[in-house]
PDB file of C-alpha atoms in Angstrom:
ATOM      1  CA  MET A 153      26.428 -18.808  -8.454  1.00 69.00           C
ATOM      2  CA  ALA A 154      23.016 -17.083  -8.434  1.00 90.00           C
ATOM      3  CA  LEU A 155      20.925 -17.835  -5.603  1.00 94.00           C
ATOM      4  CA  THR A 156      17.387 -17.794  -5.778  1.00 96.00           C
ATOM      5  CA  LEU A 157      14.725 -17.718  -2.947  1.00 96.00           C
ATOM      6  CA  ARG A 158      11.979 -20.284  -1.964  1.00 96.00           C
ATOM      7  CA  HIS A 159       9.486 -19.319   0.436  1.00 97.00           C
ATOM      8  CA  ASN A 160       8.959 -22.150   3.052  1.00 96.00           C
ATOM      9  CA  ARG A 161       5.150 -21.885   3.315  1.00 94.00           C
ATOM     10  CA  ASP A 162       4.908 -25.474   4.167  1.00 94.00           C
ATOM     11  CA  ARG A 163       7.691 -25.238   7.291  1.00 94.00           C
ATOM     12  CA  ASP A 164       9.478 -28.152   6.021  1.00 96.00           C
ATOM     13  CA  LEU A 165      12.779 -28.633   7.695  1.00 97.00           C
ATOM     14  CA  ALA A 166      14.008 -31.590   5.910  1.00 96.00           C
ATOM     15  CA  PRO A 167      15.812 -29.762   3.620  1.00 97.00           C
ATOM     16  CA  LEU A 168      17.739 -27.932   6.278  1.00 97.00           C
ATOM     17  CA  ALA A 169      18.281 -31.142   8.328  1.00 96.00           C
ATOM     18  CA  ALA A 170      19.625 -32.642   5.143  1.00 96.00           C
ATOM     19  CA  MET A 171      22.115 -29.848   4.338  1.00 96.00           C
ATOM     20  CA  LEU A 172      23.419 -28.889   7.975  1.00 96.00           C
ATOM     21  CA  PRO A 173      26.335 -31.302   9.311  1.00 97.00           C
ATOM     22  CA  ASP A 174      25.752 -31.838  13.148  1.00 97.00           C
ATOM     23  CA  ALA A 175      29.031 -29.555  13.530  1.00 96.00           C
ATOM     24  CA  GLU A 176      27.765 -26.673  12.230  1.00 95.00           C
ATOM     25  CA  ILE A 177      24.014 -26.789  14.154  1.00 95.00           C
ATOM     26  CA  PRO A 178      25.757 -24.857  17.110  1.00 91.00           C
ATOM     27  CA  LEU A 179      26.887 -22.288  14.831  1.00 88.00           C
ATOM     28  CA  LEU A 180      23.271 -21.991  13.298  1.00 89.00           C
ATOM     29  CA  ASN A 181      21.513 -22.347  16.861  1.00 92.00           C
ATOM     30  CA  PRO A 182      23.716 -22.840  20.017  1.00 88.00           C
ATOM     31  CA  ASN A 183      20.683 -23.815  22.128  1.00 93.00           C
ATOM     32  CA  ALA A 184      19.462 -26.255  19.410  1.00 95.00           C
ATOM     33  CA  LYS A 185      19.715 -30.298  19.704  1.00 96.00           C
ATOM     34  CA  VAL A 186      22.237 -32.264  18.159  1.00 97.00           C
ATOM     35  CA  PRO A 187      21.558 -34.200  15.739  1.00 97.00           C
ATOM     36  CA  PHE A 188      19.127 -31.895  14.324  1.00 97.00           C
ATOM     37  CA  ASP A 189      15.460 -32.749  15.597  1.00 97.00           C
ATOM     38  CA  GLU A 190      12.666 -31.094  13.505  1.00 95.00           C
ATOM     39  CA  MET A 191       9.875 -31.178  16.222  1.00 95.00           C
ATOM     40  CA  GLU A 192      12.594 -29.258  18.482  1.00 96.00           C
ATOM     41  CA  TRP A 193      12.786 -26.580  15.865  1.00 95.00           C
ATOM     42  CA  HIS A 194       9.149 -26.074  15.174  1.00 93.00           C
ATOM     43  CA  ARG A 195       8.308 -25.823  18.424  1.00 93.00           C
ATOM     44  CA  LYS A 196      10.724 -23.625  20.055  1.00 92.00           C
ATOM     45  CA  TRP A 197      12.741 -21.838  17.218  1.00 90.00           C
ATOM     46  CA  LEU A 198      10.134 -21.474  14.272  1.00 92.00           C
ATOM     47  CA  GLY A 199       7.112 -22.073  16.215  1.00 89.00           C
ATOM     48  CA  GLU A 200       5.748 -18.189  16.298  1.00 90.00           C
ATOM     49  CA  ARG A 201       2.746 -17.879  14.168  1.00 89.00           C
ATOM     50  CA  ASP A 202       4.209 -14.834  12.132  1.00 91.00           C
ATOM     51  CA  ASP A 203       7.580 -16.660  11.517  1.00 93.00           C
ATOM     52  CA  ALA A 204       8.340 -17.127   7.797  1.00 96.00           C
ATOM     53  CA  SER A 205      11.420 -19.122   6.734  1.00 97.00           C
ATOM     54  CA  PHE A 206      13.123 -19.432   3.101  1.00 98.00           C
ATOM     55  CA  TYR A 207      15.513 -21.673   1.536  1.00 97.00           C
ATOM     56  CA  LEU A 208      18.205 -20.560  -0.805  1.00 97.00           C
ATOM     57  CA  ARG A 209      18.575 -22.541  -4.203  1.00 96.00           C
ATOM     58  CA  ASP A 210      21.837 -22.788  -6.520  1.00 94.00           C
ATOM     59  CA  ASP A 211      21.483 -22.691 -10.269  1.00 93.00           C
ATOM     60  CA  ALA A 212      20.602 -26.060 -10.128  1.00 94.00           C
ATOM     61  CA  GLY A 213      17.767 -25.917  -7.969  1.00 95.00           C
ATOM     62  CA  ARG A 214      19.411 -27.389  -4.956  1.00 95.00           C
ATOM     63  CA  ASP A 215      18.853 -26.035  -1.469  1.00 96.00           C
ATOM     64  CA  VAL A 216      22.134 -24.892  -0.058  1.00 96.00           C
ATOM     65  CA  GLY A 217      20.647 -22.211   2.139  1.00 96.00           C
ATOM     66  CA  PHE A 218      17.994 -21.290   4.923  1.00 97.00           C
ATOM     67  CA  PHE A 219      17.253 -18.162   7.055  1.00 97.00           C
ATOM     68  CA  ALA A 220      14.345 -16.945   8.802  1.00 97.00           C
ATOM     69  CA  LEU A 221      12.568 -13.708   9.612  1.00 97.00           C
ATOM     70  CA  ARG A 222      10.872 -13.372  12.917  1.00 95.00           C
ATOM     71  CA  VAL A 223       8.648 -10.284  13.696  1.00 94.00           C
ATOM     72  CA  GLY A 224      10.529  -7.784  15.751  1.00 89.00           C
ATOM     73  CA  VAL A 225       9.361  -4.737  17.828  1.00 85.00           C
ATOM     74  CA  GLY A 226       6.103  -4.800  15.707  1.00 83.00           C
ATOM     75  CA  PRO A 227       5.330  -6.159  12.243  1.00 82.00           C
ATOM     76  CA  GLU A 228       7.163  -3.186  10.391  1.00 94.00           C
ATOM     77  CA  VAL A 229      10.092  -4.740  11.988  1.00 96.00           C
ATOM     78  CA  ARG A 230      11.687  -8.487  11.035  1.00 97.00           C
ATOM     79  CA  HIS A 231      14.420  -9.785  12.710  1.00 96.00           C
ATOM     80  CA  LEU A 232      16.893 -12.464  10.724  1.00 97.00           C
ATOM     81  CA  THR A 233      17.478 -15.454  12.464  1.00 93.00           C
ATOM     82  CA  TYR A 234      19.510 -18.638  11.911  1.00 93.00           C
ATOM     83  CA  ALA A 235      20.836 -17.547   8.182  1.00 94.00           C
ATOM     84  CA  TYR A 236      23.177 -20.618   7.180  1.00 94.00           C
ATOM     85  CA  VAL A 237      24.732 -21.071   3.949  1.00 93.00           C
ATOM     86  CA  ALA A 238      25.790 -24.908   2.930  1.00 94.00           C
ATOM     87  CA  GLU A 239      29.547 -24.708   2.301  1.00 92.00           C
ATOM     88  CA  GLU A 240      29.622 -25.606  -1.270  1.00 90.00           C
ATOM     89  CA  ALA A 241      28.024 -22.290  -1.795  1.00 91.00           C
ATOM     90  CA  ARG A 242      30.193 -20.231   0.242  1.00 88.00           C
ATOM     91  CA  GLY A 243      32.558 -17.696  -0.951  1.00 83.00           C
ATOM     92  CA  GLY A 244      31.148 -14.819  -2.300  1.00 78.00           C
ATOM     93  CA  ALA A 245      27.209 -15.634  -1.303  1.00 83.00           C
ATOM     94  CA  GLY A 246      26.970 -13.060   1.428  1.00 81.00           C
ATOM     95  CA  ALA A 247      25.863 -10.402  -1.022  1.00 86.00           C
ATOM     96  CA  GLU A 248      23.448 -12.415  -2.532  1.00 91.00           C
ATOM     97  CA  LEU A 249      22.116 -13.705   0.648  1.00 92.00           C
ATOM     98  CA  THR A 250      22.038 -10.209   2.271  1.00 93.00           C
ATOM     99  CA  ASP A 251      20.019  -9.250  -0.926  1.00 93.00           C
ATOM    100  CA  LEU A 252      17.568 -11.865  -0.930  1.00 96.00           C
ATOM    101  CA  VAL A 253      16.600 -11.633   2.796  1.00 97.00           C
ATOM    102  CA  GLU A 254      15.875  -7.673   2.484  1.00 96.00           C
ATOM    103  CA  GLN A 255      13.874  -8.903  -0.562  1.00 96.00           C
ATOM    104  CA  ALA A 256      11.889 -11.338   1.725  1.00 97.00           C
ATOM    105  CA  ALA A 257      11.789  -8.906   4.539  1.00 97.00           C
ATOM    106  CA  ARG A 258      10.018  -6.001   1.880  1.00 96.00           C
ATOM    107  CA  ASP A 259       7.738  -8.968   0.639  1.00 96.00           C
ATOM    108  CA  LEU A 260       6.513  -9.571   4.361  1.00 95.00           C
ATOM    109  CA  GLY A 261       5.880  -5.657   4.719  1.00 95.00           C
ATOM    110  CA  ALA A 262       8.757  -4.848   6.775  1.00 97.00           C
ATOM    111  CA  LEU A 263      10.550  -1.728   6.911  1.00 97.00           C
ATOM    112  CA  THR A 264      13.527  -2.285   9.232  1.00 97.00           C
ATOM    113  CA  LEU A 265      15.688  -5.369   9.401  1.00 97.00           C
ATOM    114  CA  THR A 266      17.711  -6.422  12.604  1.00 97.00           C
ATOM    115  CA  LEU A 267      19.900  -9.214  13.406  1.00 97.00           C
ATOM    116  CA  LYS A 268      22.800 -10.740  15.714  1.00 95.00           C
ATOM    117  CA  VAL A 269      26.145 -11.852  14.426  1.00 95.00           C
ATOM    118  CA  GLU A 270      29.060 -13.163  16.363  1.00 92.00           C
ATOM    119  CA  VAL A 271      32.006 -10.538  16.463  1.00 93.00           C
ATOM    120  CA  GLU A 272      34.564 -13.616  15.616  1.00 91.00           C
ATOM    121  CA  ASN A 273      32.428 -14.517  12.466  1.00 89.00           C
ATOM    122  CA  GLY A 274      34.222 -12.382  10.245  1.00 90.00           C
ATOM    123  CA  PRO A 275      32.957 -13.003   6.900  1.00 88.00           C
ATOM    124  CA  ALA A 276      29.352 -12.756   7.974  1.00 89.00           C
ATOM    125  CA  HIS A 277      30.052  -9.832   9.882  1.00 93.00           C
ATOM    126  CA  ASN A 278      31.644  -8.067   7.110  1.00 92.00           C
ATOM    127  CA  ALA A 279      29.103  -9.227   4.769  1.00 91.00           C
ATOM    128  CA  TYR A 280      26.184  -7.228   6.767  1.00 94.00           C
ATOM    129  CA  LEU A 281      28.493  -4.118   7.256  1.00 95.00           C
ATOM    130  CA  SER A 282      29.193  -4.068   3.159  1.00 92.00           C
ATOM    131  CA  ALA A 283      25.423  -4.149   2.959  1.00 93.00           C
ATOM    132  CA  GLY A 284      24.932  -1.208   4.638  1.00 95.00           C
ATOM    133  CA  TYR A 285      23.760  -2.565   8.023  1.00 97.00           C
ATOM    134  CA  GLU A 286      24.844  -0.020  10.934  1.00 97.00           C
ATOM    135  CA  GLU A 287      26.118  -1.887  14.178  1.00 97.00           C
ATOM    136  CA  LEU A 288      24.085  -0.606  17.001  1.00 97.00           C
ATOM    137  CA  SER A 289      25.981  -2.213  19.950  1.00 97.00           C
ATOM    138  CA  ARG A 290      28.266  -5.241  21.093  1.00 97.00           C
ATOM    139  CA  ARG A 291      27.434  -7.651  23.856  1.00 97.00           C
ATOM    140  CA  GLN A 292      28.919 -10.878  24.906  1.00 95.00           C
ATOM    141  CA  GLY A 293      30.477 -11.457  21.401  1.00 93.00           C
ATOM    142  CA  MET A 294      27.525 -10.452  19.533  1.00 95.00           C
ATOM    143  CA  ALA A 295      26.750  -7.360  17.338  1.00 97.00           C
ATOM    144  CA  THR A 296      23.526  -6.451  16.982  1.00 97.00           C
ATOM    145  CA  MET A 297      22.723  -4.463  13.587  1.00 98.00           C
ATOM    146  CA  TRP A 298      20.094  -3.013  11.460  1.00 97.00           C
ATOM    147  CA  LEU A 299      19.029  -2.033   8.409  1.00 97.00           C
ATOM    148  CA  ASP A 300      16.297   1.028   7.379  1.00 97.00           C
ATOM    149  CA  LEU A 301      14.824  -0.768   4.342  1.00 96.00           C
ATOM    150  CA  GLU A 302      12.941   2.406   3.458  1.00 92.00           C
ATOM    151  CA  GLU A 303      15.892   4.484   3.254  1.00 90.00           C
ATOM    152  CA  ARG A 304      17.642   1.933   1.125  1.00 81.00           C
ATOM    153  CA  ARG A 305      14.979   1.475  -1.056  1.00 80.00           C
ATOM    154  CA  ALA A 306      15.095   5.320  -1.617  1.00 80.00           C
ATOM    155  CA  ALA A 307      18.936   5.070  -2.335  1.00 75.00           C
TER     156      ALA A 307
END
């Protein structure tokens, strides 16, 4: 399945709410209310002026994934937050997701990408390792990882 990227310039969270089962909300954001509350997400989780969010679309044009990029230490660093792929699009989507995240971060002027992933989430952790992310540290079951986009572009 080929995934394409759709920038969520309007900050519309209805597609995310429709694809995200209540049982998976804590996996995407352990601090978010269940059921999904768009106002909470706008206010608390995607409310920074420079937050950028994106939808992943399948071949049929359906939204099957979501991720957000937040400004990190400075504007040249973006932090991947809230990456989600709907169950029907899983199974090999990790490489496509990481490629699209890198593309979106570059389009936003990022030189570096960071993220945190649960170590016990083997498929996600392995997808980031396979994409070239380096693990910086582990703490409380989370791995902090980073990717140098400039180095990747030069390779």
